[in-house]
Short mmCIF file of C-alpha atoms in Angstrom, two decimals:
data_model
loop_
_atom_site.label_atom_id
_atom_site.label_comp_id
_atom_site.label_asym_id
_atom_site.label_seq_id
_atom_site.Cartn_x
_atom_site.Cartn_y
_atom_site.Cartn_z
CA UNK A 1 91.48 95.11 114.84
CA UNK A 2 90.80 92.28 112.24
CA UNK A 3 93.48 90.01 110.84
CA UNK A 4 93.65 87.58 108.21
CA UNK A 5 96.44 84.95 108.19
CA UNK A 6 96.79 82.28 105.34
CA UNK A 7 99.56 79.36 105.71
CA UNK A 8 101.84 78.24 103.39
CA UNK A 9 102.76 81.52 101.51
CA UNK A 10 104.18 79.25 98.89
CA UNK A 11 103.80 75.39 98.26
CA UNK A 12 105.10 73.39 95.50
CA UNK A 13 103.69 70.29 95.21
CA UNK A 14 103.53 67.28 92.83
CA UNK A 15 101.06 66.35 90.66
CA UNK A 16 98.35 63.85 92.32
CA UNK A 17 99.39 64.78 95.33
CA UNK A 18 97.29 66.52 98.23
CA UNK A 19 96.52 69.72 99.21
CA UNK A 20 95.68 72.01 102.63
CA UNK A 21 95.58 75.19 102.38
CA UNK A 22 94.25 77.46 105.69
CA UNK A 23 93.01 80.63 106.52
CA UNK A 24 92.03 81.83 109.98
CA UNK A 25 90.34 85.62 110.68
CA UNK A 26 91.17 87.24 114.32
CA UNK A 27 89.16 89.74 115.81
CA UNK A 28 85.62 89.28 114.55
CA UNK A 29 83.14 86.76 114.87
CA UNK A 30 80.64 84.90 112.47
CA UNK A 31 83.04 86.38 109.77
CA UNK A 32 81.79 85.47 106.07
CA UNK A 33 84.84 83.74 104.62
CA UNK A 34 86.04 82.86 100.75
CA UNK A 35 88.78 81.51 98.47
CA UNK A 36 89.78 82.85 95.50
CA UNK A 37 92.16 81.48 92.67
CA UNK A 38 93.99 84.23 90.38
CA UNK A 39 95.36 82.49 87.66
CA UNK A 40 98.53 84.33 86.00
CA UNK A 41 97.01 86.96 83.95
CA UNK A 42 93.92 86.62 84.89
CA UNK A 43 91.40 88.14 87.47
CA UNK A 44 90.22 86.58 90.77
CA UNK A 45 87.48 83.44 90.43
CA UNK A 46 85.79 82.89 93.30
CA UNK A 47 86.10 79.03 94.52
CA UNK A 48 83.57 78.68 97.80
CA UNK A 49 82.25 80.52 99.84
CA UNK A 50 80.60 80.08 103.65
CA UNK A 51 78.40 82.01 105.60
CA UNK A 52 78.75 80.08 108.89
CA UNK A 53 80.53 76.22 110.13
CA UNK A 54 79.86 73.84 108.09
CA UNK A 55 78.31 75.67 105.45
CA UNK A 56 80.24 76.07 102.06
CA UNK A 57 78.83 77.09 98.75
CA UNK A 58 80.69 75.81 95.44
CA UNK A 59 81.06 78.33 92.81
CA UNK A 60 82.68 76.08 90.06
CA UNK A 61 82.72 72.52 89.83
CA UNK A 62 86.58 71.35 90.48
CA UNK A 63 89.50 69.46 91.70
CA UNK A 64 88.93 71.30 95.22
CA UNK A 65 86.77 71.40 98.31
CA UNK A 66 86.71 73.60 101.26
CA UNK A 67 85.29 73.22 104.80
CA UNK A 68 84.75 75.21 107.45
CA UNK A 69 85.45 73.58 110.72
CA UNK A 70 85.50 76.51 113.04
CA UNK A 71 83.71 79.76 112.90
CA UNK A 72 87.21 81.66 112.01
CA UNK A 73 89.04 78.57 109.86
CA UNK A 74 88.51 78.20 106.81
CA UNK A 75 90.34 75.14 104.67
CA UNK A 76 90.71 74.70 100.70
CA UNK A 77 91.83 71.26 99.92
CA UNK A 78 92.22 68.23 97.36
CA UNK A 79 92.70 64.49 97.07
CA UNK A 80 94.49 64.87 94.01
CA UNK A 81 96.10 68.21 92.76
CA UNK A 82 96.20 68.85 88.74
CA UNK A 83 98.63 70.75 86.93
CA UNK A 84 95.73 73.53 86.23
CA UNK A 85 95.40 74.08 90.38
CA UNK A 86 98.63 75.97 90.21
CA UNK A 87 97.96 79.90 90.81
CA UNK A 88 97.65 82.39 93.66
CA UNK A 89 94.64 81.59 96.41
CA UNK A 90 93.54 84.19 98.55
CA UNK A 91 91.43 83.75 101.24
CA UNK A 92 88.45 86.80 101.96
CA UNK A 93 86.69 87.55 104.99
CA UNK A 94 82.99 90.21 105.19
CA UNK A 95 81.24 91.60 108.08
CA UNK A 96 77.51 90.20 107.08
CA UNK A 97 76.09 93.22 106.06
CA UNK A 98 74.74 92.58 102.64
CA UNK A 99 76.47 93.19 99.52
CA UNK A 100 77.96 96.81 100.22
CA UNK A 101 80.00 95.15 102.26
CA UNK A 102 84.29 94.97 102.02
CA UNK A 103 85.83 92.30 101.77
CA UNK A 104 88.95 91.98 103.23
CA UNK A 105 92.10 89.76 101.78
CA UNK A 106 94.95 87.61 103.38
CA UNK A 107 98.23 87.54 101.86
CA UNK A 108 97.88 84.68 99.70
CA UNK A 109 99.31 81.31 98.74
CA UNK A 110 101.66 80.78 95.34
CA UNK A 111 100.93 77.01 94.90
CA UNK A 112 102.83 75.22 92.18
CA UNK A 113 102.02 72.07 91.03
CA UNK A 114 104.54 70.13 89.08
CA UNK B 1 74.35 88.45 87.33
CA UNK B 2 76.73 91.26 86.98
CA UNK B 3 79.88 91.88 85.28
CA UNK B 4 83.07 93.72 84.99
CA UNK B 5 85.42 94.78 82.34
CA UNK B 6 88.57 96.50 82.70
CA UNK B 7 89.52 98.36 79.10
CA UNK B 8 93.44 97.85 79.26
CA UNK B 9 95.49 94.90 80.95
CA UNK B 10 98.51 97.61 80.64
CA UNK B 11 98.54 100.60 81.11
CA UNK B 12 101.68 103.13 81.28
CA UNK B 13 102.24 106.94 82.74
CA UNK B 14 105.00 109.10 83.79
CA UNK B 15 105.45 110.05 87.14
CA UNK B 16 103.52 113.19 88.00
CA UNK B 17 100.63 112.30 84.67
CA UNK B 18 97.16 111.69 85.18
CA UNK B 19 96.34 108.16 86.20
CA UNK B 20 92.84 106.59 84.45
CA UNK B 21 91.84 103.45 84.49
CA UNK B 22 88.36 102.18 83.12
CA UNK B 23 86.14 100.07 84.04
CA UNK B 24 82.31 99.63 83.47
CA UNK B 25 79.89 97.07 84.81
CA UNK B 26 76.48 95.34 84.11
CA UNK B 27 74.16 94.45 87.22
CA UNK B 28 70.75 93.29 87.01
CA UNK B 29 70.43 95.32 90.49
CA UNK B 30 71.77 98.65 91.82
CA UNK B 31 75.31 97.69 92.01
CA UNK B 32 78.28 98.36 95.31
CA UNK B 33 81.03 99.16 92.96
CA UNK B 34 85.17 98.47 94.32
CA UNK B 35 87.98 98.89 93.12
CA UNK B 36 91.03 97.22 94.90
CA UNK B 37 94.97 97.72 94.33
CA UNK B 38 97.52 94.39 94.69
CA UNK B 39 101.32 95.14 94.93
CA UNK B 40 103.17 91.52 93.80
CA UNK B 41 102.64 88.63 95.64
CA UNK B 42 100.60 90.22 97.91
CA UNK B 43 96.69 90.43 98.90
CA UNK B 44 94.62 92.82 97.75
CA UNK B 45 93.74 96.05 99.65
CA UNK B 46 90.81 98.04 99.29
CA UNK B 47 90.84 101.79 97.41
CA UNK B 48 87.78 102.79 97.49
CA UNK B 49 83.80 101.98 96.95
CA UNK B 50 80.70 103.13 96.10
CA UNK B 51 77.02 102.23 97.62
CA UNK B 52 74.88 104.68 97.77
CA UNK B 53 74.78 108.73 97.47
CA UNK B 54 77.77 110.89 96.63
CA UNK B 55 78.56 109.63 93.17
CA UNK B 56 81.83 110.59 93.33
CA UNK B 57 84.17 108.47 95.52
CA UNK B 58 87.23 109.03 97.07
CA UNK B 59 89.99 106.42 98.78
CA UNK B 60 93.46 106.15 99.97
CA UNK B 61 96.44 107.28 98.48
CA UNK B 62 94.80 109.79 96.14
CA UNK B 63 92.37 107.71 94.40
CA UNK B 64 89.35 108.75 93.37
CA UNK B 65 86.74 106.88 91.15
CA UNK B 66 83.13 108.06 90.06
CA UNK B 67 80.15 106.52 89.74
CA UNK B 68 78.23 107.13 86.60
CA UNK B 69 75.01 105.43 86.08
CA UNK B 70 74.36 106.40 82.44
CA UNK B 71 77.71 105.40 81.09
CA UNK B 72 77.70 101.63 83.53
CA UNK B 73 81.00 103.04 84.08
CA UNK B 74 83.06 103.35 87.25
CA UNK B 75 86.21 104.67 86.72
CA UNK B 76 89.61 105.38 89.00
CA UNK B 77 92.01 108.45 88.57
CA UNK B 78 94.70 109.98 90.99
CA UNK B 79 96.12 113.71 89.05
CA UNK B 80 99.42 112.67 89.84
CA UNK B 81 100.97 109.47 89.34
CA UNK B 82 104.02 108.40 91.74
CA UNK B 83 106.09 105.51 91.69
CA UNK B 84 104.36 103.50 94.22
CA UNK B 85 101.12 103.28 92.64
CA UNK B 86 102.85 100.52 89.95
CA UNK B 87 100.73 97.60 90.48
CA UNK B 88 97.67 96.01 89.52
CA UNK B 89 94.53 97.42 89.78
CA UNK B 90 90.89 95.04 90.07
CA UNK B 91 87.68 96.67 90.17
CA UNK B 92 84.75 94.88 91.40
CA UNK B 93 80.79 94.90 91.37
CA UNK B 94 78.58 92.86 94.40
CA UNK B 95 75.83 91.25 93.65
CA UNK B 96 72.61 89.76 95.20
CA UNK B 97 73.88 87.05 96.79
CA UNK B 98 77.15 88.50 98.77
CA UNK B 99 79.78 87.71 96.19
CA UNK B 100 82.22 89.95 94.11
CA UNK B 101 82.55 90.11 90.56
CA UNK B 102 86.33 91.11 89.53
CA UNK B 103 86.93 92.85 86.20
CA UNK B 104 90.77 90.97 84.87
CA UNK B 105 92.91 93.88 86.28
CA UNK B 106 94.47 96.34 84.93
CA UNK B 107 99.17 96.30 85.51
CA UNK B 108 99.73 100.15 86.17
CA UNK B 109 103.47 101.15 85.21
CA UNK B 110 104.82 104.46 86.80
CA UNK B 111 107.90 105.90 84.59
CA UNK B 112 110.32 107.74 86.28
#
């Protein structure tokens, strides 16, 4: 069966300093991965997304990046964190099978920036 | 481009009541429809969905949510509410190009 693991499950951090968040899938290969941000009170906003290494699509222009070094890894960082990064990031993972497809969600990260 | 909006950010029942909670949709394409549950500070786990054919859907844990074209409108009930379904509730449309479009949520309260 498929896992999804995401490390820190909470990080508090200073302001201007960096960030590494990581998610790695088990048990499937050429996984379509993602990172969300859920802001309190609101819904989920998709950050990047990456259909294979090395390839990472921006959804909103921001304070973050994300690469994809391995097929199952999956990294969200920043040079510089702002007060606005704080929320809860979940990391996603899809079979590629089109848009009917489920995606699947780790357990999440609380980051706090201070 | 699609959308989603979830009427309600609260919503309250007494154990045993009908559960609803609404959402509808836009989609410039026939849309996959979701709708996903999150207990705090956790991920979220998947109820149900809808592709294609039988228009009404059902998931874990009682859910059931139907899809109904004419109305954009893809709604989740369970006829009896228990005290573990408190938690919030996202429902979600895909679109063209692989991604999910989550509706705000929707914080379910169980009474006792």
């Amino acid at each position: 069966s498929q896992t999804i693991h995401q490390w820190p499950a909470t990080l508090v951090q200073p302001v201007g300093s960096p960030l590494s968040l990581e998610c790695t899938v088990e048990g499937t290969s050429n996984p379509n991965l993602y990172w969300y941000r859920q802001a309190a009170g609101r819904g989920l906003q998709l950050l990047f997304y990456s259909v294979g290494i090395g390839q990472i699509s921006s959804e909103v222009p921001q304070n973050l990046s994300a690469s994809r070094p391995q097929d199952r890894q999956f990294i969200l960082s920043s040079k510089k964190l702002l007060l606005s990064d704080s929320g809860f990031y979940l990391c996603a993972w899809s079979r590629d099978r089109g848009t009917a497809d489920t995606q699947y969600f780790g357990p999440g990260t609380r980051l706090t920036v201070l | 481009a699609q959308s989603v909006t979830q009427l309600g950010s609260h919503v309250s029942v007494s154990e045993g009541a009908l559960v609803l909670l609404r959402c509808n949709y836009s989609s410039s394409v026939p849309p996959y429809l979701f709708w996903y549950v999150q207990y705090p500070n956790q991920g979220l786990q998947l109820l149900l969905k809808y592709t294609t054919g039988a228009t009404l859907v059902k998931g874990i844990n009682g859910f059931e949510a139907e899809f109904k074209k004419s109305e954009t409108s893809f709604h989740l009930t369970k006829p009896s509410a228990h005290m573990s379904d408190a938690a919030e509730y996202f429902c979600a449309v895909s679109g063209p190009a692989r991604q999910l479009t989550f509706g705000s949520g929707t914080q379910l309260t169980v009474l006792p």
